[in-house]
Short mmCIF file of C-alpha atoms in Angstrom, two decimals:
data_model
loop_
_atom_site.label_atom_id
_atom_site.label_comp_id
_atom_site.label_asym_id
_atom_site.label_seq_id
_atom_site.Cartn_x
_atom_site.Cartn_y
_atom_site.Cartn_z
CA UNK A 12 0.00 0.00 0.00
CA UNK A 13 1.80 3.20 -1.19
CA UNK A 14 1.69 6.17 1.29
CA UNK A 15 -1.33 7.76 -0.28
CA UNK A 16 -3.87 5.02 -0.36
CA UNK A 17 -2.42 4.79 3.50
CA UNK A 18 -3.81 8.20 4.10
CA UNK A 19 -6.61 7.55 2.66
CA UNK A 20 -7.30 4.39 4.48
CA UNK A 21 -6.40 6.30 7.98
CA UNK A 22 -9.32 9.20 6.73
CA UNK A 23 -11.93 6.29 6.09
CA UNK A 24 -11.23 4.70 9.44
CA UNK A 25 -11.81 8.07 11.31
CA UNK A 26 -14.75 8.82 9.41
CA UNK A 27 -16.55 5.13 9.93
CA UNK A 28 -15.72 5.76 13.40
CA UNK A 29 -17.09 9.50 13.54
CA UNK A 30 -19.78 9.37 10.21
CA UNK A 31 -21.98 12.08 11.69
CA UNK A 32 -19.94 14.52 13.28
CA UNK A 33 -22.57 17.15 15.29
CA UNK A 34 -22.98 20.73 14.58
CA UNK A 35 -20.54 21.96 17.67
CA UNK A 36 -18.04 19.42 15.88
CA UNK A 37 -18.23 20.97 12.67
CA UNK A 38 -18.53 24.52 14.13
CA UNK A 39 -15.11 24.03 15.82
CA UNK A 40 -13.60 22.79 12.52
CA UNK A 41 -14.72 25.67 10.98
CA UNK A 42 -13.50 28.28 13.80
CA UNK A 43 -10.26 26.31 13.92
CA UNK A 44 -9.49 26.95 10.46
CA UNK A 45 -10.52 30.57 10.73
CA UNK A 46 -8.33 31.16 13.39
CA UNK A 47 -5.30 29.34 11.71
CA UNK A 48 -5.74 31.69 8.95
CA UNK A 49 -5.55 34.92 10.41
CA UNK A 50 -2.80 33.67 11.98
CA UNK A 51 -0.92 32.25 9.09
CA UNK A 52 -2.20 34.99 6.96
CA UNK A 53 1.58 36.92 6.02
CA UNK A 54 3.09 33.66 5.76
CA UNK A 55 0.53 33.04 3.00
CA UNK A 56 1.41 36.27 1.30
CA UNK A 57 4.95 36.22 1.56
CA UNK A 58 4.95 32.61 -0.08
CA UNK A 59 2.32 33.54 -3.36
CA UNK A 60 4.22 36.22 -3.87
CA UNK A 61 7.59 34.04 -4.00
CA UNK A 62 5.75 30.95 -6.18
CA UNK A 63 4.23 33.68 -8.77
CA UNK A 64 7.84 36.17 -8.50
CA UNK A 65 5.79 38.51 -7.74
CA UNK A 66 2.05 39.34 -6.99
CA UNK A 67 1.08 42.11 -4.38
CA UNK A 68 0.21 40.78 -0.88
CA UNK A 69 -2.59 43.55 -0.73
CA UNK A 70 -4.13 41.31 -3.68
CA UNK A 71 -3.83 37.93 -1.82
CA UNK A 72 -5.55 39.11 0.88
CA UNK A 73 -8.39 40.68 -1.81
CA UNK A 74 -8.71 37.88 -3.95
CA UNK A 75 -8.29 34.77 -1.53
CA UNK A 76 -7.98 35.52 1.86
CA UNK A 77 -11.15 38.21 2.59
CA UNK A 78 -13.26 35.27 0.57
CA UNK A 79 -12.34 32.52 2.32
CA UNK A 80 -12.87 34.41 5.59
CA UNK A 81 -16.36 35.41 4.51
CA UNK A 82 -17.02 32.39 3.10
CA UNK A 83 -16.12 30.78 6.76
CA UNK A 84 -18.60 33.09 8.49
CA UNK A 85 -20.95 32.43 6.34
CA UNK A 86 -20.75 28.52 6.72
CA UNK A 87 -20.78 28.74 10.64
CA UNK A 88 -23.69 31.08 10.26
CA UNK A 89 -26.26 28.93 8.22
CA UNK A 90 -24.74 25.52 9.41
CA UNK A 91 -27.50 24.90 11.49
CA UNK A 92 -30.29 25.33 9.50
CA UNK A 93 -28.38 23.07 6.63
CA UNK A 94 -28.24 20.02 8.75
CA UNK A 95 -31.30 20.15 10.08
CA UNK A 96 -33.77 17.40 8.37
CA UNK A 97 -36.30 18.88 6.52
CA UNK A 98 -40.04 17.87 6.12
CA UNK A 99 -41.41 16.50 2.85
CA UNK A 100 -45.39 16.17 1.60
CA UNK A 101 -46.75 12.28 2.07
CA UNK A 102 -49.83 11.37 -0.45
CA UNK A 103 -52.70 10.75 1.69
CA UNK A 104 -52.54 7.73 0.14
CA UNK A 105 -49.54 6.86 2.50
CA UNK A 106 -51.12 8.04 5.50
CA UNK A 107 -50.69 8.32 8.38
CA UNK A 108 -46.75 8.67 8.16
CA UNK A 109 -43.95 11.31 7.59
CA UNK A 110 -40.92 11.92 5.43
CA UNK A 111 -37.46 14.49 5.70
CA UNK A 112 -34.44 14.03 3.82
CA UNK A 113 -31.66 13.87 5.76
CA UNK A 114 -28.35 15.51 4.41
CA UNK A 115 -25.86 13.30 5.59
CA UNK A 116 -21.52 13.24 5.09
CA UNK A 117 -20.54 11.44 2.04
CA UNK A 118 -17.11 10.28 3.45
CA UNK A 119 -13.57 11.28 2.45
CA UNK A 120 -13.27 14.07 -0.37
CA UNK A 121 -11.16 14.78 -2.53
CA UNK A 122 -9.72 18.35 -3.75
CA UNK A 123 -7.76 18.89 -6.42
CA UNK A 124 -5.94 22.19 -6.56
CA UNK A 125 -5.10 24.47 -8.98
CA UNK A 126 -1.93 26.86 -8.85
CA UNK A 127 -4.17 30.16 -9.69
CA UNK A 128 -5.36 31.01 -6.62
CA UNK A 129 -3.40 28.77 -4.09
CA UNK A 130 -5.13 29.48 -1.16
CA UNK A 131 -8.88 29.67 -1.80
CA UNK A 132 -9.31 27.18 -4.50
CA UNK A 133 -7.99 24.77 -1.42
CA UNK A 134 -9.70 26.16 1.52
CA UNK A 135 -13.17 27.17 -0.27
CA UNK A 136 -13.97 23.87 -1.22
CA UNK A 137 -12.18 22.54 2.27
CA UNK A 138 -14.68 24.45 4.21
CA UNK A 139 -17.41 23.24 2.07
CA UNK A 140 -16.63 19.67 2.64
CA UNK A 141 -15.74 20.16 6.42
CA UNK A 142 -18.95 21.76 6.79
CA UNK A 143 -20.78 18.44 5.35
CA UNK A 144 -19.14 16.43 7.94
CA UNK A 145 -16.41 14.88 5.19
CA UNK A 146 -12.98 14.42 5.91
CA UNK A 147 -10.43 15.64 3.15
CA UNK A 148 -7.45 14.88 1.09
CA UNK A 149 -6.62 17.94 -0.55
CA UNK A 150 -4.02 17.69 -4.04
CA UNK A 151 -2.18 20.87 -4.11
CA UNK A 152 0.09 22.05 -7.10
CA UNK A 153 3.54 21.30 -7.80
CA UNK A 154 3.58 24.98 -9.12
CA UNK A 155 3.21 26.88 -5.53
CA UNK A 156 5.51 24.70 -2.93
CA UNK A 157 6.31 28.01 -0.60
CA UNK A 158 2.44 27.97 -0.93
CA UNK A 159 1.76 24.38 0.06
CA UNK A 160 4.27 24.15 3.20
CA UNK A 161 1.88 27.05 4.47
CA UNK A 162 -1.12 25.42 3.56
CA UNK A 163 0.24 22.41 5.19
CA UNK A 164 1.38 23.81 8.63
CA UNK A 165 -2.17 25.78 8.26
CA UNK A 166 -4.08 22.64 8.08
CA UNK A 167 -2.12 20.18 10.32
CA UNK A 168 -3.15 23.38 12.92
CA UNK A 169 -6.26 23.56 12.42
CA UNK A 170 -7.51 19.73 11.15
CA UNK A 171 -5.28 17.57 10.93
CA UNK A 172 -7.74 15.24 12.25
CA UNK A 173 -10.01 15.37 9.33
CA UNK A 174 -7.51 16.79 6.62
CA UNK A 175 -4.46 15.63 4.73
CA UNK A 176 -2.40 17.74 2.56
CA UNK A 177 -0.89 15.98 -0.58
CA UNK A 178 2.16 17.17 -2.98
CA UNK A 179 3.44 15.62 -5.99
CA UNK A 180 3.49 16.23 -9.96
CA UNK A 181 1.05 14.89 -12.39
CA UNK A 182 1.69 11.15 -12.05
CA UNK A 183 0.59 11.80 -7.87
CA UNK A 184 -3.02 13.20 -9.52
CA UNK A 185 -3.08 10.87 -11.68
CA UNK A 186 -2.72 8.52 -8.47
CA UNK A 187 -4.68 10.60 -6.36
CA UNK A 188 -8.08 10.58 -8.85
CA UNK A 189 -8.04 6.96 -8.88
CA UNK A 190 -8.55 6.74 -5.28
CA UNK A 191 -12.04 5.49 -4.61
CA UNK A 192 -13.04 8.17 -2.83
CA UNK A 193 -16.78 9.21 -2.25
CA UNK A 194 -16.40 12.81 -3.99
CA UNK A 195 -13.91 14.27 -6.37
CA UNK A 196 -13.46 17.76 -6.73
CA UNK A 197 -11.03 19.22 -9.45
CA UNK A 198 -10.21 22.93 -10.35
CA UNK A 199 -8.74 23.07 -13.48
CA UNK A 200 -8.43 23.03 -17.10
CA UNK A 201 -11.05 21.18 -19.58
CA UNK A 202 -8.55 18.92 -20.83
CA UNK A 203 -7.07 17.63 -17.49
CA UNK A 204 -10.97 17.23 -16.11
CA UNK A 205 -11.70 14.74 -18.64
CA UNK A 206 -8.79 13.26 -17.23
CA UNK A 207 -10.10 13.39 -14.34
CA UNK A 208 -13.73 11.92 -14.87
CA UNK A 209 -12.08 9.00 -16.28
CA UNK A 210 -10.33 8.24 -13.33
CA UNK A 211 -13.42 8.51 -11.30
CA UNK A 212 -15.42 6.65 -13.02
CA UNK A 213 -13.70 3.42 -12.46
CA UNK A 214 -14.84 3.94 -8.75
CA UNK A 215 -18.50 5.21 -9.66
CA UNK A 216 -16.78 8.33 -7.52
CA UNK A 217 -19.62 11.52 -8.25
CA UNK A 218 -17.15 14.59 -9.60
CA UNK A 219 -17.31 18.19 -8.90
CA UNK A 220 -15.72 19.81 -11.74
CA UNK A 221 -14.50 23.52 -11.64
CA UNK A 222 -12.68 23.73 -15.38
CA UNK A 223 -12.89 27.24 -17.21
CA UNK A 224 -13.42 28.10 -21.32
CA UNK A 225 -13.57 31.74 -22.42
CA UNK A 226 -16.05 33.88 -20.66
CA UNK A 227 -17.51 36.50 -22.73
CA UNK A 228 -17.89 40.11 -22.04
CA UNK A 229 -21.23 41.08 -23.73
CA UNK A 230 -21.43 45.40 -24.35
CA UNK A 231 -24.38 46.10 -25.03
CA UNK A 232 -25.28 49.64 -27.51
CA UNK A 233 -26.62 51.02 -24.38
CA UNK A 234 -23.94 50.67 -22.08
CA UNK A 235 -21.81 53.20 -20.43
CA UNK A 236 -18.56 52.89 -21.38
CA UNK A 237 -16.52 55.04 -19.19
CA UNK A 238 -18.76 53.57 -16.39
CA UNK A 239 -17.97 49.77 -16.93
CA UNK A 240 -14.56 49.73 -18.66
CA UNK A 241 -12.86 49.92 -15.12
CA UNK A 242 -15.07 47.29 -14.23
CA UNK A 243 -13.81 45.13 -16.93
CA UNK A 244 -10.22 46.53 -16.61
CA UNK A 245 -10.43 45.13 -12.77
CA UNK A 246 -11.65 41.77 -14.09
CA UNK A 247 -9.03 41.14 -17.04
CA UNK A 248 -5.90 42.46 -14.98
CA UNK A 249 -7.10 40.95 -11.26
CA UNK A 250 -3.77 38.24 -10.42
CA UNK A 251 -2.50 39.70 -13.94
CA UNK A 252 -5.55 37.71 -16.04
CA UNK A 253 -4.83 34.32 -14.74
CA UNK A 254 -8.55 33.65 -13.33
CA UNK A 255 -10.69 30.89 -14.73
CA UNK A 256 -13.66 33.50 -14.74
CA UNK A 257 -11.49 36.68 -16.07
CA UNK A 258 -13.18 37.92 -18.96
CA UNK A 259 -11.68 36.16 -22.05
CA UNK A 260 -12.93 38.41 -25.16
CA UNK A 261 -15.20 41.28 -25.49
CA UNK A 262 -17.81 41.68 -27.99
CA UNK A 263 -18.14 45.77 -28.41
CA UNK A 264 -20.38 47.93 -30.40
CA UNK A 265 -18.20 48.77 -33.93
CA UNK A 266 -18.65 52.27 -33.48
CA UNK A 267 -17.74 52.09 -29.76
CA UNK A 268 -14.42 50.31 -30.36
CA UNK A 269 -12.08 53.35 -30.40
CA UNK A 270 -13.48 54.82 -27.37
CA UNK A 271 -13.40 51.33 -25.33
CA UNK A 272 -9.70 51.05 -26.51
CA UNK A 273 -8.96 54.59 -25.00
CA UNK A 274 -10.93 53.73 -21.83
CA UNK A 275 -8.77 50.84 -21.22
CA UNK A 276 -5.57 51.85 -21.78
CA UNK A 277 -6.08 55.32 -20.00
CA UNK A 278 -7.51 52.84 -16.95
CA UNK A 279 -4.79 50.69 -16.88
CA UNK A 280 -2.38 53.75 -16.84
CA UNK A 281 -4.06 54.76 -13.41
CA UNK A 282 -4.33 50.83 -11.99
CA UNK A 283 -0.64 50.69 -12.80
CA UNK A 284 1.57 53.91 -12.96
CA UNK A 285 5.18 53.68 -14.03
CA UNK A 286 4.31 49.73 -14.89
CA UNK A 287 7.15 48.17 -15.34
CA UNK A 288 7.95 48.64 -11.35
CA UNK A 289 4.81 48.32 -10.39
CA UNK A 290 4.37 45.98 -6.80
CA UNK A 291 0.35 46.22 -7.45
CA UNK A 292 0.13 43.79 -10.53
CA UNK A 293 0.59 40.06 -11.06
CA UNK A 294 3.62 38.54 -12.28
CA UNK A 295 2.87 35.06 -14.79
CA UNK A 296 3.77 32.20 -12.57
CA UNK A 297 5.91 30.97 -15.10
CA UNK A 298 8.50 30.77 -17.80
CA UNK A 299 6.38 28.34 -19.53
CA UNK A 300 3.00 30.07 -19.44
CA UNK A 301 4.68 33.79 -20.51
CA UNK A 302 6.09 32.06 -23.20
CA UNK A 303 2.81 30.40 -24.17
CA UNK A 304 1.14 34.24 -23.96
CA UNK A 305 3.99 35.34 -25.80
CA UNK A 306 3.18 32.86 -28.67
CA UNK A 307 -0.50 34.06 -28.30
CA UNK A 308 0.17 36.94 -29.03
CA UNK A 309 2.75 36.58 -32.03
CA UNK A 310 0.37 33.77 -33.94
CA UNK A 311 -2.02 36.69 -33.94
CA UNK A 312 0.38 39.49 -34.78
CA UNK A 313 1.28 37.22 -37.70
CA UNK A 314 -2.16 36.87 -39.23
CA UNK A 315 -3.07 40.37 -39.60
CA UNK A 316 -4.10 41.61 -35.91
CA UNK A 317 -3.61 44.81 -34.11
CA UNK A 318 -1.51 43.99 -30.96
CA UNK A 319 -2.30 47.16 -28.73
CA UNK A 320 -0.41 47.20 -25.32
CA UNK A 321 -1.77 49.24 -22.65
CA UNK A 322 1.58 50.08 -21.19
CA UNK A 323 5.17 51.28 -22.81
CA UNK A 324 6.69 48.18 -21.87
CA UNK A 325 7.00 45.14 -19.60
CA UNK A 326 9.66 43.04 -18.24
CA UNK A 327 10.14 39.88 -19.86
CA UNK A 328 12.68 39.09 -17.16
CA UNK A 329 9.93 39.19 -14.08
CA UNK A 330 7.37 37.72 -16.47
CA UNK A 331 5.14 41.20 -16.03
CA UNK A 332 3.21 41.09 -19.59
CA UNK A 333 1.02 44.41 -19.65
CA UNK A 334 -2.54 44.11 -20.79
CA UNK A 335 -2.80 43.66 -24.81
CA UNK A 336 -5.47 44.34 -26.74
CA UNK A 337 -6.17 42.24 -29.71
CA UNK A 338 -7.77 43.34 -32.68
CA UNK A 339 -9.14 41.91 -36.07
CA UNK A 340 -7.50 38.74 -34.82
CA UNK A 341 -9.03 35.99 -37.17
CA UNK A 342 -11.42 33.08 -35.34
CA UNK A 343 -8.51 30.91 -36.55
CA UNK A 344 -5.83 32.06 -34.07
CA UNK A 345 -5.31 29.48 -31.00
CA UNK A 346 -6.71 32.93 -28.67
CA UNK A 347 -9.99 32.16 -29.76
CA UNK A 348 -9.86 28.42 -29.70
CA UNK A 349 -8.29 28.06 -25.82
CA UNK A 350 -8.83 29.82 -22.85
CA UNK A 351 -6.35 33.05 -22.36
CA UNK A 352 -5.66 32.65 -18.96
CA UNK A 353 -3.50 35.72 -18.53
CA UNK A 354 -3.23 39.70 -19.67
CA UNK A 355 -4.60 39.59 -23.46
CA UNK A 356 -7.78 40.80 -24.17
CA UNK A 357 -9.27 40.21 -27.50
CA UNK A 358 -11.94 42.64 -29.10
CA UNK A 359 -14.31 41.71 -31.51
CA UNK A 360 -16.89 44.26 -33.31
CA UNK A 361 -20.35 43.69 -34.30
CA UNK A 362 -23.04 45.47 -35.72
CA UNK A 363 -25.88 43.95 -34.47
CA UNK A 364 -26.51 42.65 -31.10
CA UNK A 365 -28.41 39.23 -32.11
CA UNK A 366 -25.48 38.71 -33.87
CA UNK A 367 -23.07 39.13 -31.11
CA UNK A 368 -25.50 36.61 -29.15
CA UNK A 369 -25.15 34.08 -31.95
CA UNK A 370 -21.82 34.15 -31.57
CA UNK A 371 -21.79 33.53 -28.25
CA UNK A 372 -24.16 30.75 -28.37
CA UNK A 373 -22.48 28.96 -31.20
CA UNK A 374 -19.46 28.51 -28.74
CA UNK A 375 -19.02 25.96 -25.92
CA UNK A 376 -21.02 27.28 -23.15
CA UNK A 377 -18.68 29.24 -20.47
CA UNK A 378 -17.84 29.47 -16.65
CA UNK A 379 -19.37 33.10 -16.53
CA UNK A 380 -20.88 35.59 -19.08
CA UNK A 381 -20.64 39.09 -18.46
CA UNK A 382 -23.38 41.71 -19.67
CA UNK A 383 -22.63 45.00 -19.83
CA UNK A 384 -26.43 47.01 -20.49
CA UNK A 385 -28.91 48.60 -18.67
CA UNK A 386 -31.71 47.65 -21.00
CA UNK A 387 -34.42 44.83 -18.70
CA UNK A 388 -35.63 43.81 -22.03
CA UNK A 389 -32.26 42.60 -23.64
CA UNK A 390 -30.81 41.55 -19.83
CA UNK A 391 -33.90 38.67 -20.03
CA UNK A 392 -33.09 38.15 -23.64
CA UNK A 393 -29.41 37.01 -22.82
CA UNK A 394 -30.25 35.43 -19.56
CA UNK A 395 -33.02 32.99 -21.34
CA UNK A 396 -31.11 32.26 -24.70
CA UNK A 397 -27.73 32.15 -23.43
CA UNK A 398 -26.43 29.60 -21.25
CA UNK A 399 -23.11 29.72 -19.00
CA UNK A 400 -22.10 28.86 -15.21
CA UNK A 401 -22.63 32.17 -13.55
CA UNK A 402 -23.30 36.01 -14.81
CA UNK A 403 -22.62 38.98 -13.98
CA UNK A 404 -24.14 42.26 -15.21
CA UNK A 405 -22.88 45.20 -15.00
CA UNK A 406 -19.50 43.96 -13.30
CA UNK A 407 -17.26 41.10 -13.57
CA UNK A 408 -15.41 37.94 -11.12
CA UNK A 409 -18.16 39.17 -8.82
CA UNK A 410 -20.23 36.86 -9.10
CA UNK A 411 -17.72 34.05 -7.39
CA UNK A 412 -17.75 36.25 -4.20
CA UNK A 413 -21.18 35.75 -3.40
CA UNK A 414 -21.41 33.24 -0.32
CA UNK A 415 -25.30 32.68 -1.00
CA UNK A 416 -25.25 31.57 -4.66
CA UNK A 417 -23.77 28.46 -6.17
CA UNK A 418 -20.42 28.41 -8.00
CA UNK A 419 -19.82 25.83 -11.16
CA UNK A 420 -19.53 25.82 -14.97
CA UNK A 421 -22.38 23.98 -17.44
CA UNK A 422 -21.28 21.65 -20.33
CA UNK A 423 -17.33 21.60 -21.14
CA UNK A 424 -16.69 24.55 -18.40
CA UNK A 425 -17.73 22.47 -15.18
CA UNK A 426 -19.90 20.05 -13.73
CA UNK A 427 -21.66 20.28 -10.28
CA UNK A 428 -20.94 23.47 -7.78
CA UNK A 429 -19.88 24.74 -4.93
CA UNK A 430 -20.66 27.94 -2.70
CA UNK A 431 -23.59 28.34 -1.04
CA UNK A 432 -26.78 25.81 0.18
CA UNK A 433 -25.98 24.71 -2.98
CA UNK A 434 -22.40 23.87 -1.97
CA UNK A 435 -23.43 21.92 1.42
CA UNK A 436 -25.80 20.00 -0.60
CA UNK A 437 -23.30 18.69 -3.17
CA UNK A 438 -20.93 17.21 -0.46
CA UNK A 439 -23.83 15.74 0.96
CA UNK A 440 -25.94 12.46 0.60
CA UNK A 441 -29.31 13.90 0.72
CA UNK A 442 -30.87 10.62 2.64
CA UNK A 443 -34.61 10.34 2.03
CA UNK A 444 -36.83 8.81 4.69
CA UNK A 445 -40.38 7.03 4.92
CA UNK A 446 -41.62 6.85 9.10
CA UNK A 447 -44.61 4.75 9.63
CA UNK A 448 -46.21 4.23 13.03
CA UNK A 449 -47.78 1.17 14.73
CA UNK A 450 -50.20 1.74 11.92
CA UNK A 451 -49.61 0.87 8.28
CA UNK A 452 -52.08 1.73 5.11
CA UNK A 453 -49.56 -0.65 3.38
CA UNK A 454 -51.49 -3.87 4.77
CA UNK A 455 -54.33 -2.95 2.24
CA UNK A 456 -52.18 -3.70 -0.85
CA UNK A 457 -50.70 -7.09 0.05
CA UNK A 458 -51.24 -10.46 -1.55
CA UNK A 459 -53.44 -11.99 -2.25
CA UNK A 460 -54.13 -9.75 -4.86
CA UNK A 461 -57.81 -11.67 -6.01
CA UNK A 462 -59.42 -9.93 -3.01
CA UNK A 463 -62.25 -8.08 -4.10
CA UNK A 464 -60.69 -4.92 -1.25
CA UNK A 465 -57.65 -5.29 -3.15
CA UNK A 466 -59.01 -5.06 -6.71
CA UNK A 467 -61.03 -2.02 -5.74
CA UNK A 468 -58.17 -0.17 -3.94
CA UNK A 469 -56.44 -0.74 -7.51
CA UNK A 470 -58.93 0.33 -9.59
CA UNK A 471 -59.13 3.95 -7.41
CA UNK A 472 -55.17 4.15 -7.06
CA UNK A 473 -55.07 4.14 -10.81
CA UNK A 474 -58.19 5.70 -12.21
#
């Protein structure tokens, strides 16, 4: 037995011996793991920022730590209520009796981690699953190890009794999503998550899949430029573009183009003064996905586009790739066939709005769609005919942030959610039960079925 299934052997045993751990259980988790990360909160910063090179630690505690503290809060808050059995209607025909549905822990999850966002793509599901009653084996990346050793010393604080932290390259999650465990949950790409389903389904193990695809930004003729581009500016540059919900192209009004092109670059002027030494933007983690940007961007210079870069210059040498808008790229370049993941923004004209929703539509359907209009009628149109995970109007990423509605991607960008009830439910067996008394209608309908009672019941049960 190789050290891994041992872990997960040790989690099953303390689960079978612990399978419905009670609220005040739970609740303690839960404040533990609070507590550990306010108190491990600059060693979490210091260690991002060393993984990506550089990335600000006022952003880390933005984009991962405020969540996952909220998201905490909220979980002890509604906890209660989300274990408690609920009541369900019995046919009089059933009567007298009474059903609930029970949620109940599924067992030992498991959380695969992406390198993105380090901390809460680990602890938001974590809290999700320790709030279920689950124990946890949770995958991190082989791209953030000052990360992980934090995450590690966080966890063996807080939970070690429910939680084990795992490290290891692709061959150890390749390992870890054969495990038979009793939920899978993977942030990622599209490509590994297939992966990823295969490997469950030798187990029957139910998946949770987080993947991304390119998430539209819809402008509407009525929108407000100078009012949202800072909105989307926020969205596309937030950890330097590499967020599975960034906006990934945006389809903008032909005669509007110009002025959205002078919006954004004037805004990312004032995000970013003197870029090049700016400590408030994102470095790319990595030598291998700047140079896969890089090649982005020079496939599409090569076809014919307009490569506009919002800044003078970068510095190839920290990885710190400005913002670049794409123009007139053709729908041939690999930008429009694979998510962007980082600081280049395509732009696409149109000339008539049904046509910009066609093209939306005739696309895979995304992790998040972002509408930028003030105009009810068109807001319905776009929220009826188009499909994607999440949406935000009038803003973007903000969507993820809200504790109270579900997180997850439809079709080839996810599978299943997190966040929310909806989040509690998913790592949850939702057990349904039937309570008679000392009394039982049922006697009426057993054999011998030739009983003239019997044959009359029938013919009243199904008239």
């Amino acid at each position: 037995m190789t050290s891994l299934e041992q872990q997960f052997a040790q989690h099953q045993q303390a689960f079978h011996a612990d399978p419905y751990p009670s609220l005040a259980r739970r609740r303690q988790r839960l404040t533990a793991l609070m507590r550990a990360l306010q108190q491990f909160e600059h060693a979490l910063c210091e260690a991002v920022a060393s993984d990506f090179g550089q990335r600000s630690h006022d952003e880390t505690r933005l984009l991962e730590i405020a969540p996952c503290r909220q998201g905490l809060k909220y979980q002890l808050r509604h906890l209660k209520a989300w274990m408690r059995p609920k009541k369900r209607h019995v046919h009089y025909t059933f009567a007298p009796a009474s059903n609930r549905v029970m949620p109940q822990p599924l067992g030992v999850v498991g959380i695969i981690v992406p390198w993105n966002y380090p901390i809460f793509l680990a602890l938001s599901p974590l809290m999700t699953a320790l709030a279920a009653g689950n124990h946890a084996l949770v995958k991190l990346s082989e791209f953030t190890p000052a990360t992980n050793q934090v995450l590690r010393q966080l966890c063996q604080q807080a939970c070690a009794d429910s939680v084990s932290i795992i490290e290891g390259d692709a061959n150890v999650a390749a390992d870890f999503s054969a495990l038979p465990f009793d939920h899978l949950l993977f942030t990622g790409s599209t490509q590994v998550g297939r992966k990823v389903m295969q490997a469950a389904a030798a187990n029957l193990t139910p998946v949770t899949l987080e993947l991304g695809g390119k998430s539209p930004v819809l402008i509407a003729p009525d929108a407000k430029l100078a009012r949202i581009s800072e909105r989307l500016l926020f969205g596309k540059t937030a950890n330097a573009g590499q967020t599975c919900v960034a906006p990934d192209y945006v389809l903008v009004p032909r005669a509007q183009l110009p002025e959205l092109i002078s919006l954004l670059k004037k805004g990312f002027q004032r995000f970013y003064p003197d870029f090049p030494n700016s400590s408030s933007y994102s470095a790319v983690v990595n030598q291998r996905q700047y140079q896969r940007l890089s090649h982005l961007l020079q496939e599409a210079k090569d076809a014919g586009a307009t490569l506009i870069s919002c800044s003078e210059g970068g510095n190839a040498e920290q990885r710190l790739l400005p913002l670049t808008l794409v123009v007139d790229a053709p729908l041939a370049c690999q930008l429009w066939q694979e998510e962007i993941f980082g600081p280049v923004l395509p732009l696409l004209p149109y000339d008539d709005i049904n046509e910009a929703i066609a093209f939306i539509r005739e696309r895979p359907k995304p992790l998040a769609l972002y509408l930028m209009s003030e105009n009810s009628a068109l807001i319905s149109q776009v929220l009826e005919q188009v499909h994607a995970g999440g949406v935000a109007i009038n803003d973007t990423l903000l969507q993820v942030a809200q504790d109270d509605l579900p997180f997850g991607g439809v079709g080839p960008s996810g599978l299943g959610y997190y966040h929310g009830p909806e989040g509690f439910l998913r790592m949850s067996h939702l057990k349904a039960i039937h309570e008679k008394g000392r009394f039982s209608s049922s006697q009426f309908i057993y054999p011998p079925f030739d009983r003239p009672l019997f044959q009359a019941l029938l013919r009243w049960l199904t008239r």
